[in-house]
Amino acid sequence: ANIVTVSRVFMIPIVIILHYSDLPHHNLLAAGLFAIASLTDWLDGYLARKLNQTSDFGAFLDPVADKLLVVMAMVLLAANHPSIWFVLPTAIIIAREVFVSALREWMANSNQRNLVKVGYIGKVKTTVQMIAITILLAVEASTPEAIVWLGYVLIYVSAVFSLWSMLTYLSAALPTLRGK
């Protein structure tokens, strides 16, 4: 399972290189590789559970790989869509990723990480986010406008789920943060 997680990290620079390359349909190639990297998030968790291969290293690296993949893709997209209407949800998504990572670290130091483990809303957020990013990375001049707008709408939906999941985790952690 850890090999799958490490492969996700190694796919990140390849997505960037493809995104900026002059290859025909480079955006589709970058989006396809991003989609594969996104699916490895599910695959590594499945393999770890199925093969009983959970490890402290895997528990550390998996969320780091996810955050690196998402933040890298959002930065690429913000560079392509330098409008407040795109940068705002991008900032919300990235801020949530940083905040939740720090919150989980704080809770782990308090031996209460279980209170902020990944929940249903976090999984929905991740799924919507990965679909939105894949769509927007794939955009080319010939992409129908309806597809582009679908990507934008899904980014906003993802930003809403990001805030919702962040508040859910914060609510669960609040007693510990207050020292109770």
JSON list of C-alpha atoms in Angstrom, two decimals:
[
{"chain": "A", "resi": 1, "resn": "ALA", "atom": "CA", "xyz": [0.00, 0.00, 0.00]},
{"chain": "A", "resi": 2, "resn": "ASN", "atom": "CA", "xyz": [2.85, 2.41, 0.78]},
{"chain": "A", "resi": 3, "resn": "ILE", "atom": "CA", "xyz": [4.27, 1.88, -2.72]},
{"chain": "A", "resi": 4, "resn": "VAL", "atom": "CA", "xyz": [0.96, 3.11, -4.16]},
{"chain": "A", "resi": 5, "resn": "THR", "atom": "CA", "xyz": [1.09, 6.18, -1.90]},
{"chain": "A", "resi": 6, "resn": "VAL", "atom": "CA", "xyz": [4.70, 6.94, -2.87]},
{"chain": "A", "resi": 7, "resn": "SER", "atom": "CA", "xyz": [3.75, 6.57, -6.55]},
{"chain": "A", "resi": 8, "resn": "ARG", "atom": "CA", "xyz": [1.11, 9.29, -6.02]},
{"chain": "A", "resi": 9, "resn": "VAL", "atom": "CA", "xyz": [3.82, 11.65, -4.77]},
{"chain": "A", "resi": 10, "resn": "PHE", "atom": "CA", "xyz": [6.00, 10.86, -7.79]},
{"chain": "A", "resi": 11, "resn": "MET", "atom": "CA", "xyz": [3.10, 11.54, -10.17]},
{"chain": "A", "resi": 12, "resn": "ILE", "atom": "CA", "xyz": [2.83, 15.15, -8.98]},
{"chain": "A", "resi": 13, "resn": "PRO", "atom": "CA", "xyz": [5.85, 16.56, -10.89]},
{"chain": "A", "resi": 14, "resn": "ILE", "atom": "CA", "xyz": [4.83, 14.54, -13.95]},
{"chain": "A", "resi": 15, "resn": "VAL", "atom": "CA", "xyz": [1.36, 16.15, -13.89]},
{"chain": "A", "resi": 16, "resn": "ILE", "atom": "CA", "xyz": [3.04, 19.58, -13.73]},
{"chain": "A", "resi": 17, "resn": "ILE", "atom": "CA", "xyz": [5.42, 18.75, -16.58]},
{"chain": "A", "resi": 18, "resn": "LEU", "atom": "CA", "xyz": [2.57, 17.43, -18.73]},
{"chain": "A", "resi": 19, "resn": "HIS", "atom": "CA", "xyz": [0.43, 20.46, -17.93]},
{"chain": "A", "resi": 20, "resn": "TYR", "atom": "CA", "xyz": [3.09, 22.85, -19.21]},
{"chain": "A", "resi": 21, "resn": "SER", "atom": "CA", "xyz": [4.38, 20.68, -22.06]},
{"chain": "A", "resi": 22, "resn": "ASP", "atom": "CA", "xyz": [3.83, 21.25, -25.77]},
{"chain": "A", "resi": 23, "resn": "LEU", "atom": "CA", "xyz": [2.59, 17.72, -26.35]},
{"chain": "A", "resi": 24, "resn": "PRO", "atom": "CA", "xyz": [-0.67, 17.39, -28.25]},
{"chain": "A", "resi": 25, "resn": "HIS", "atom": "CA", "xyz": [-3.57, 17.26, -25.75]},
{"chain": "A", "resi": 26, "resn": "HIS", "atom": "CA", "xyz": [-1.16, 17.89, -22.87]},
{"chain": "A", "resi": 27, "resn": "ASN", "atom": "CA", "xyz": [-4.06, 19.06, -20.70]},
{"chain": "A", "resi": 28, "resn": "LEU", "atom": "CA", "xyz": [-5.90, 15.78, -21.21]},
{"chain": "A", "resi": 29, "resn": "LEU", "atom": "CA", "xyz": [-2.73, 13.85, -20.40]},
{"chain": "A", "resi": 30, "resn": "ALA", "atom": "CA", "xyz": [-2.17, 15.87, -17.22]},
{"chain": "A", "resi": 31, "resn": "ALA", "atom": "CA", "xyz": [-5.82, 15.46, -16.22]},
{"chain": "A", "resi": 32, "resn": "GLY", "atom": "CA", "xyz": [-5.68, 11.71, -16.90]},
{"chain": "A", "resi": 33, "resn": "LEU", "atom": "CA", "xyz": [-2.58, 11.28, -14.75]},
{"chain": "A", "resi": 34, "resn": "PHE", "atom": "CA", "xyz": [-4.15, 13.44, -12.03]},
{"chain": "A", "resi": 35, "resn": "ALA", "atom": "CA", "xyz": [-7.24, 11.21, -12.13]},
{"chain": "A", "resi": 36, "resn": "ILE", "atom": "CA", "xyz": [-5.04, 8.11, -11.79]},
{"chain": "A", "resi": 37, "resn": "ALA", "atom": "CA", "xyz": [-3.17, 9.70, -8.88]},
{"chain": "A", "resi": 38, "resn": "SER", "atom": "CA", "xyz": [-6.53, 10.54, -7.28]},
{"chain": "A", "resi": 39, "resn": "LEU", "atom": "CA", "xyz": [-7.67, 6.93, -7.61]},
{"chain": "A", "resi": 40, "resn": "THR", "atom": "CA", "xyz": [-4.50, 5.74, -5.88]},
{"chain": "A", "resi": 41, "resn": "ASP", "atom": "CA", "xyz": [-5.79, 7.49, -2.75]},
{"chain": "A", "resi": 42, "resn": "TRP", "atom": "CA", "xyz": [-8.66, 5.01, -2.66]},
{"chain": "A", "resi": 43, "resn": "LEU", "atom": "CA", "xyz": [-6.44, 2.11, -3.78]},
{"chain": "A", "resi": 44, "resn": "ASP", "atom": "CA", "xyz": [-3.77, 2.51, -1.10]},
{"chain": "A", "resi": 45, "resn": "GLY", "atom": "CA", "xyz": [-6.40, 2.59, 1.64]},
{"chain": "A", "resi": 46, "resn": "TYR", "atom": "CA", "xyz": [-8.15, -0.44, 0.18]},
{"chain": "A", "resi": 47, "resn": "LEU", "atom": "CA", "xyz": [-4.88, -2.40, -0.08]},
{"chain": "A", "resi": 48, "resn": "ALA", "atom": "CA", "xyz": [-3.79, -1.43, 3.43]},
{"chain": "A", "resi": 49, "resn": "ARG", "atom": "CA", "xyz": [-7.06, -2.73, 4.88]},
{"chain": "A", "resi": 50, "resn": "LYS", "atom": "CA", "xyz": [-7.38, -5.79, 2.62]},
{"chain": "A", "resi": 51, "resn": "LEU", "atom": "CA", "xyz": [-3.76, -6.91, 3.09]},
{"chain": "A", "resi": 52, "resn": "ASN", "atom": "CA", "xyz": [-3.58, -5.73, 6.70]},
{"chain": "A", "resi": 53, "resn": "GLN", "atom": "CA", "xyz": [-0.59, -3.55, 5.80]},
{"chain": "A", "resi": 54, "resn": "THR", "atom": "CA", "xyz": [-1.31, -0.47, 7.86]},
{"chain": "A", "resi": 55, "resn": "SER", "atom": "CA", "xyz": [1.76, 1.33, 9.16]},
{"chain": "A", "resi": 56, "resn": "ASP", "atom": "CA", "xyz": [2.69, 4.54, 10.91]},
{"chain": "A", "resi": 57, "resn": "PHE", "atom": "CA", "xyz": [4.59, 5.60, 7.79]},
{"chain": "A", "resi": 58, "resn": "GLY", "atom": "CA", "xyz": [1.53, 4.99, 5.61]},
{"chain": "A", "resi": 59, "resn": "ALA", "atom": "CA", "xyz": [-0.73, 6.84, 8.06]},
{"chain": "A", "resi": 60, "resn": "PHE", "atom": "CA", "xyz": [1.67, 9.79, 7.83]},
{"chain": "A", "resi": 61, "resn": "LEU", "atom": "CA", "xyz": [2.37, 9.74, 4.08]},
{"chain": "A", "resi": 62, "resn": "ASP", "atom": "CA", "xyz": [-1.16, 9.18, 2.75]},
{"chain": "A", "resi": 63, "resn": "PRO", "atom": "CA", "xyz": [-2.63, 12.52, 3.89]},
{"chain": "A", "resi": 64, "resn": "VAL", "atom": "CA", "xyz": [0.60, 14.32, 2.94]},
{"chain": "A", "resi": 65, "resn": "ALA", "atom": "CA", "xyz": [0.41, 12.87, -0.57]},
{"chain": "A", "resi": 66, "resn": "ASP", "atom": "CA", "xyz": [-3.25, 13.90, -0.83]},
{"chain": "A", "resi": 67, "resn": "LYS", "atom": "CA", "xyz": [-2.54, 17.45, 0.30]},
{"chain": "A", "resi": 68, "resn": "LEU", "atom": "CA", "xyz": [0.45, 17.81, -2.04]},
{"chain": "A", "resi": 69, "resn": "LEU", "atom": "CA", "xyz": [-1.58, 16.56, -4.99]},
{"chain": "A", "resi": 70, "resn": "VAL", "atom": "CA", "xyz": [-4.54, 18.86, -4.30]},
{"chain": "A", "resi": 71, "resn": "VAL", "atom": "CA", "xyz": [-2.51, 21.97, -3.49]},
{"chain": "A", "resi": 72, "resn": "MET", "atom": "CA", "xyz": [-0.30, 21.51, -6.56]},
{"chain": "A", "resi": 73, "resn": "ALA", "atom": "CA", "xyz": [-3.32, 21.13, -8.83]},
{"chain": "A", "resi": 74, "resn": "MET", "atom": "CA", "xyz": [-5.14, 24.09, -7.31]},
{"chain": "A", "resi": 75, "resn": "VAL", "atom": "CA", "xyz": [-2.06, 26.30, -7.77]},
{"chain": "A", "resi": 76, "resn": "LEU", "atom": "CA", "xyz": [-1.79, 25.22, -11.44]},
{"chain": "A", "resi": 77, "resn": "LEU", "atom": "CA", "xyz": [-5.47, 25.97, -11.97]},
{"chain": "A", "resi": 78, "resn": "ALA", "atom": "CA", "xyz": [-5.30, 29.34, -10.18]},
{"chain": "A", "resi": 79, "resn": "ALA", "atom": "CA", "xyz": [-2.45, 30.30, -12.53]},
{"chain": "A", "resi": 80, "resn": "ASN", "atom": "CA", "xyz": [-4.70, 29.41, -15.48]},
{"chain": "A", "resi": 81, "resn": "HIS", "atom": "CA", "xyz": [-7.79, 31.12, -14.03]},
{"chain": "A", "resi": 82, "resn": "PRO", "atom": "CA", "xyz": [-6.46, 34.27, -12.30]},
{"chain": "A", "resi": 83, "resn": "SER", "atom": "CA", "xyz": [-9.85, 35.62, -11.32]},
{"chain": "A", "resi": 84, "resn": "ILE", "atom": "CA", "xyz": [-11.10, 36.36, -7.82]},
{"chain": "A", "resi": 85, "resn": "TRP", "atom": "CA", "xyz": [-14.00, 34.02, -8.61]},
{"chain": "A", "resi": 86, "resn": "PHE", "atom": "CA", "xyz": [-11.61, 31.11, -9.01]},
{"chain": "A", "resi": 87, "resn": "VAL", "atom": "CA", "xyz": [-8.88, 32.12, -6.59]},
{"chain": "A", "resi": 88, "resn": "LEU", "atom": "CA", "xyz": [-11.38, 32.53, -3.72]},
{"chain": "A", "resi": 89, "resn": "PRO", "atom": "CA", "xyz": [-12.57, 28.89, -3.65]},
{"chain": "A", "resi": 90, "resn": "THR", "atom": "CA", "xyz": [-8.98, 27.81, -4.29]},
{"chain": "A", "resi": 91, "resn": "ALA", "atom": "CA", "xyz": [-7.83, 29.74, -1.22]},
{"chain": "A", "resi": 92, "resn": "ILE", "atom": "CA", "xyz": [-10.64, 28.21, 0.86]},
{"chain": "A", "resi": 93, "resn": "ILE", "atom": "CA", "xyz": [-9.70, 24.69, -0.24]},
{"chain": "A", "resi": 94, "resn": "ILE", "atom": "CA", "xyz": [-5.97, 25.17, 0.40]},
{"chain": "A", "resi": 95, "resn": "ALA", "atom": "CA", "xyz": [-6.56, 26.91, 3.74]},
{"chain": "A", "resi": 96, "resn": "ARG", "atom": "CA", "xyz": [-8.80, 24.06, 4.84]},
{"chain": "A", "resi": 97, "resn": "GLU", "atom": "CA", "xyz": [-6.15, 21.50, 3.89]},
{"chain": "A", "resi": 98, "resn": "VAL", "atom": "CA", "xyz": [-3.52, 23.30, 5.98]},
{"chain": "A", "resi": 99, "resn": "PHE", "atom": "CA", "xyz": [-5.90, 23.92, 8.91]},
{"chain": "A", "resi": 100, "resn": "VAL", "atom": "CA", "xyz": [-7.15, 20.34, 9.11]},
{"chain": "A", "resi": 101, "resn": "SER", "atom": "CA", "xyz": [-3.61, 18.96, 8.86]},
{"chain": "A", "resi": 102, "resn": "ALA", "atom": "CA", "xyz": [-2.51, 21.18, 11.74]},
{"chain": "A", "resi": 103, "resn": "LEU", "atom": "CA", "xyz": [-5.62, 20.28, 13.73]},
{"chain": "A", "resi": 104, "resn": "ARG", "atom": "CA", "xyz": [-4.99, 16.56, 13.26]},
{"chain": "A", "resi": 105, "resn": "GLU", "atom": "CA", "xyz": [-1.38, 17.01, 14.37]},
{"chain": "A", "resi": 106, "resn": "TRP", "atom": "CA", "xyz": [-2.52, 18.91, 17.47]},
{"chain": "A", "resi": 107, "resn": "MET", "atom": "CA", "xyz": [-5.08, 16.22, 18.25]},
{"chain": "A", "resi": 108, "resn": "ALA", "atom": "CA", "xyz": [-2.51, 13.46, 17.73]},
{"chain": "A", "resi": 109, "resn": "ASN", "atom": "CA", "xyz": [-0.22, 15.21, 20.24]},
{"chain": "A", "resi": 110, "resn": "SER", "atom": "CA", "xyz": [-3.16, 15.16, 22.66]},
{"chain": "A", "resi": 111, "resn": "ASN", "atom": "CA", "xyz": [-3.74, 11.44, 21.95]},
{"chain": "A", "resi": 112, "resn": "GLN", "atom": "CA", "xyz": [-7.16, 12.32, 20.50]},
{"chain": "A", "resi": 113, "resn": "ARG", "atom": "CA", "xyz": [-6.58, 11.96, 16.76]},
{"chain": "A", "resi": 114, "resn": "ASN", "atom": "CA", "xyz": [-9.59, 9.64, 16.59]},
{"chain": "A", "resi": 115, "resn": "LEU", "atom": "CA", "xyz": [-11.86, 12.65, 17.13]},
{"chain": "A", "resi": 116, "resn": "VAL", "atom": "CA", "xyz": [-10.74, 14.17, 13.82]},
{"chain": "A", "resi": 117, "resn": "LYS", "atom": "CA", "xyz": [-10.41, 11.08, 11.66]},
{"chain": "A", "resi": 118, "resn": "VAL", "atom": "CA", "xyz": [-11.69, 11.34, 8.11]},
{"chain": "A", "resi": 119, "resn": "GLY", "atom": "CA", "xyz": [-15.47, 11.42, 8.04]},
{"chain": "A", "resi": 120, "resn": "TYR", "atom": "CA", "xyz": [-18.16, 11.08, 5.41]},
{"chain": "A", "resi": 121, "resn": "ILE", "atom": "CA", "xyz": [-18.23, 14.80, 4.53]},
{"chain": "A", "resi": 122, "resn": "GLY", "atom": "CA", "xyz": [-14.45, 14.77, 4.10]},
{"chain": "A", "resi": 123, "resn": "LYS", "atom": "CA", "xyz": [-14.75, 11.86, 1.69]},
{"chain": "A", "resi": 124, "resn": "VAL", "atom": "CA", "xyz": [-17.48, 13.59, -0.29]},
{"chain": "A", "resi": 125, "resn": "LYS", "atom": "CA", "xyz": [-15.35, 16.76, -0.38]},
{"chain": "A", "resi": 126, "resn": "THR", "atom": "CA", "xyz": [-12.39, 14.82, -1.70]},
{"chain": "A", "resi": 127, "resn": "THR", "atom": "CA", "xyz": [-14.43, 13.06, -4.38]},
{"chain": "A", "resi": 128, "resn": "VAL", "atom": "CA", "xyz": [-16.06, 16.28, -5.65]},
{"chain": "A", "resi": 129, "resn": "GLN", "atom": "CA", "xyz": [-12.71, 18.08, -5.49]},
{"chain": "A", "resi": 130, "resn": "MET", "atom": "CA", "xyz": [-10.87, 15.43, -7.50]},
{"chain": "A", "resi": 131, "resn": "ILE", "atom": "CA", "xyz": [-13.59, 15.38, -10.17]},
{"chain": "A", "resi": 132, "resn": "ALA", "atom": "CA", "xyz": [-13.58, 19.19, -10.41]},
{"chain": "A", "resi": 133, "resn": "ILE", "atom": "CA", "xyz": [-9.80, 19.38, -10.65]},
{"chain": "A", "resi": 134, "resn": "THR", "atom": "CA", "xyz": [-9.69, 16.64, -13.29]},
{"chain": "A", "resi": 135, "resn": "ILE", "atom": "CA", "xyz": [-12.30, 18.46, -15.39]},
{"chain": "A", "resi": 136, "resn": "LEU", "atom": "CA", "xyz": [-10.53, 21.81, -15.12]},
{"chain": "A", "resi": 137, "resn": "LEU", "atom": "CA", "xyz": [-7.09, 20.37, -15.83]},
{"chain": "A", "resi": 138, "resn": "ALA", "atom": "CA", "xyz": [-8.50, 18.79, -19.00]},
{"chain": "A", "resi": 139, "resn": "VAL", "atom": "CA", "xyz": [-9.87, 22.07, -20.37]},
{"chain": "A", "resi": 140, "resn": "GLU", "atom": "CA", "xyz": [-8.65, 22.92, -23.85]},
{"chain": "A", "resi": 141, "resn": "ALA", "atom": "CA", "xyz": [-9.73, 25.63, -26.29]},
{"chain": "A", "resi": 142, "resn": "SER", "atom": "CA", "xyz": [-12.24, 23.20, -27.83]},
{"chain": "A", "resi": 143, "resn": "THR", "atom": "CA", "xyz": [-13.80, 22.14, -24.51]},
{"chain": "A", "resi": 144, "resn": "PRO", "atom": "CA", "xyz": [-17.53, 22.91, -24.45]},
{"chain": "A", "resi": 145, "resn": "GLU", "atom": "CA", "xyz": [-18.34, 25.80, -22.14]},
{"chain": "A", "resi": 146, "resn": "ALA", "atom": "CA", "xyz": [-20.83, 23.64, -20.22]},
{"chain": "A", "resi": 147, "resn": "ILE", "atom": "CA", "xyz": [-17.99, 21.31, -19.19]},
{"chain": "A", "resi": 148, "resn": "VAL", "atom": "CA", "xyz": [-15.86, 24.24, -18.04]},
{"chain": "A", "resi": 149, "resn": "TRP", "atom": "CA", "xyz": [-18.77, 25.62, -15.99]},
{"chain": "A", "resi": 150, "resn": "LEU", "atom": "CA", "xyz": [-19.33, 22.17, -14.49]},
{"chain": "A", "resi": 151, "resn": "GLY", "atom": "CA", "xyz": [-15.73, 22.26, -13.28]},
{"chain": "A", "resi": 152, "resn": "TYR", "atom": "CA", "xyz": [-16.23, 25.73, -11.79]},
{"chain": "A", "resi": 153, "resn": "VAL", "atom": "CA", "xyz": [-19.46, 24.73, -10.05]},
{"chain": "A", "resi": 154, "resn": "LEU", "atom": "CA", "xyz": [-17.82, 21.61, -8.63]},
{"chain": "A", "resi": 155, "resn": "ILE", "atom": "CA", "xyz": [-14.91, 23.70, -7.30]},
{"chain": "A", "resi": 156, "resn": "TYR", "atom": "CA", "xyz": [-17.42, 25.86, -5.44]},
{"chain": "A", "resi": 157, "resn": "VAL", "atom": "CA", "xyz": [-19.24, 22.78, -4.17]},
{"chain": "A", "resi": 158, "resn": "SER", "atom": "CA", "xyz": [-15.88, 21.44, -3.04]},
{"chain": "A", "resi": 159, "resn": "ALA", "atom": "CA", "xyz": [-15.13, 24.73, -1.24]},
{"chain": "A", "resi": 160, "resn": "VAL", "atom": "CA", "xyz": [-18.46, 24.48, 0.59]},
{"chain": "A", "resi": 161, "resn": "PHE", "atom": "CA", "xyz": [-17.73, 20.86, 1.58]},
{"chain": "A", "resi": 162, "resn": "SER", "atom": "CA", "xyz": [-14.24, 21.98, 2.61]},
{"chain": "A", "resi": 163, "resn": "LEU", "atom": "CA", "xyz": [-15.67, 24.54, 5.02]},
{"chain": "A", "resi": 164, "resn": "TRP", "atom": "CA", "xyz": [-18.31, 22.11, 6.25]},
{"chain": "A", "resi": 165, "resn": "SER", "atom": "CA", "xyz": [-15.80, 19.34, 6.94]},
{"chain": "A", "resi": 166, "resn": "MET", "atom": "CA", "xyz": [-13.37, 21.79, 8.58]},
{"chain": "A", "resi": 167, "resn": "LEU", "atom": "CA", "xyz": [-16.11, 23.01, 10.92]},
{"chain": "A", "resi": 168, "resn": "THR", "atom": "CA", "xyz": [-17.12, 19.41, 11.67]},
{"chain": "A", "resi": 169, "resn": "TYR", "atom": "CA", "xyz": [-13.55, 18.51, 12.63]},
{"chain": "A", "resi": 170, "resn": "LEU", "atom": "CA", "xyz": [-13.12, 21.72, 14.60]},
{"chain": "A", "resi": 171, "resn": "SER", "atom": "CA", "xyz": [-16.35, 21.09, 16.49]},
{"chain": "A", "resi": 172, "resn": "ALA", "atom": "CA", "xyz": [-15.18, 17.58, 17.43]},
{"chain": "A", "resi": 173, "resn": "ALA", "atom": "CA", "xyz": [-11.81, 18.94, 18.57]},
{"chain": "A", "resi": 174, "resn": "LEU", "atom": "CA", "xyz": [-13.07, 22.01, 20.43]},
{"chain": "A", "resi": 175, "resn": "PRO", "atom": "CA", "xyz": [-13.25, 20.41, 23.90]},
{"chain": "A", "resi": 176, "resn": "THR", "atom": "CA", "xyz": [-9.62, 19.26, 23.57]},
{"chain": "A", "resi": 177, "resn": "LEU", "atom": "CA", "xyz": [-8.51, 22.63, 22.17]},
{"chain": "A", "resi": 178, "resn": "ARG", "atom": "CA", "xyz": [-10.14, 24.35, 25.15]},
{"chain": "A", "resi": 179, "resn": "GLY", "atom": "CA", "xyz": [-8.28, 22.01, 27.48]},
{"chain": "A", "resi": 180, "resn": "LYS", "atom": "CA", "xyz": [-11.37, 20.16, 28.71]}
]
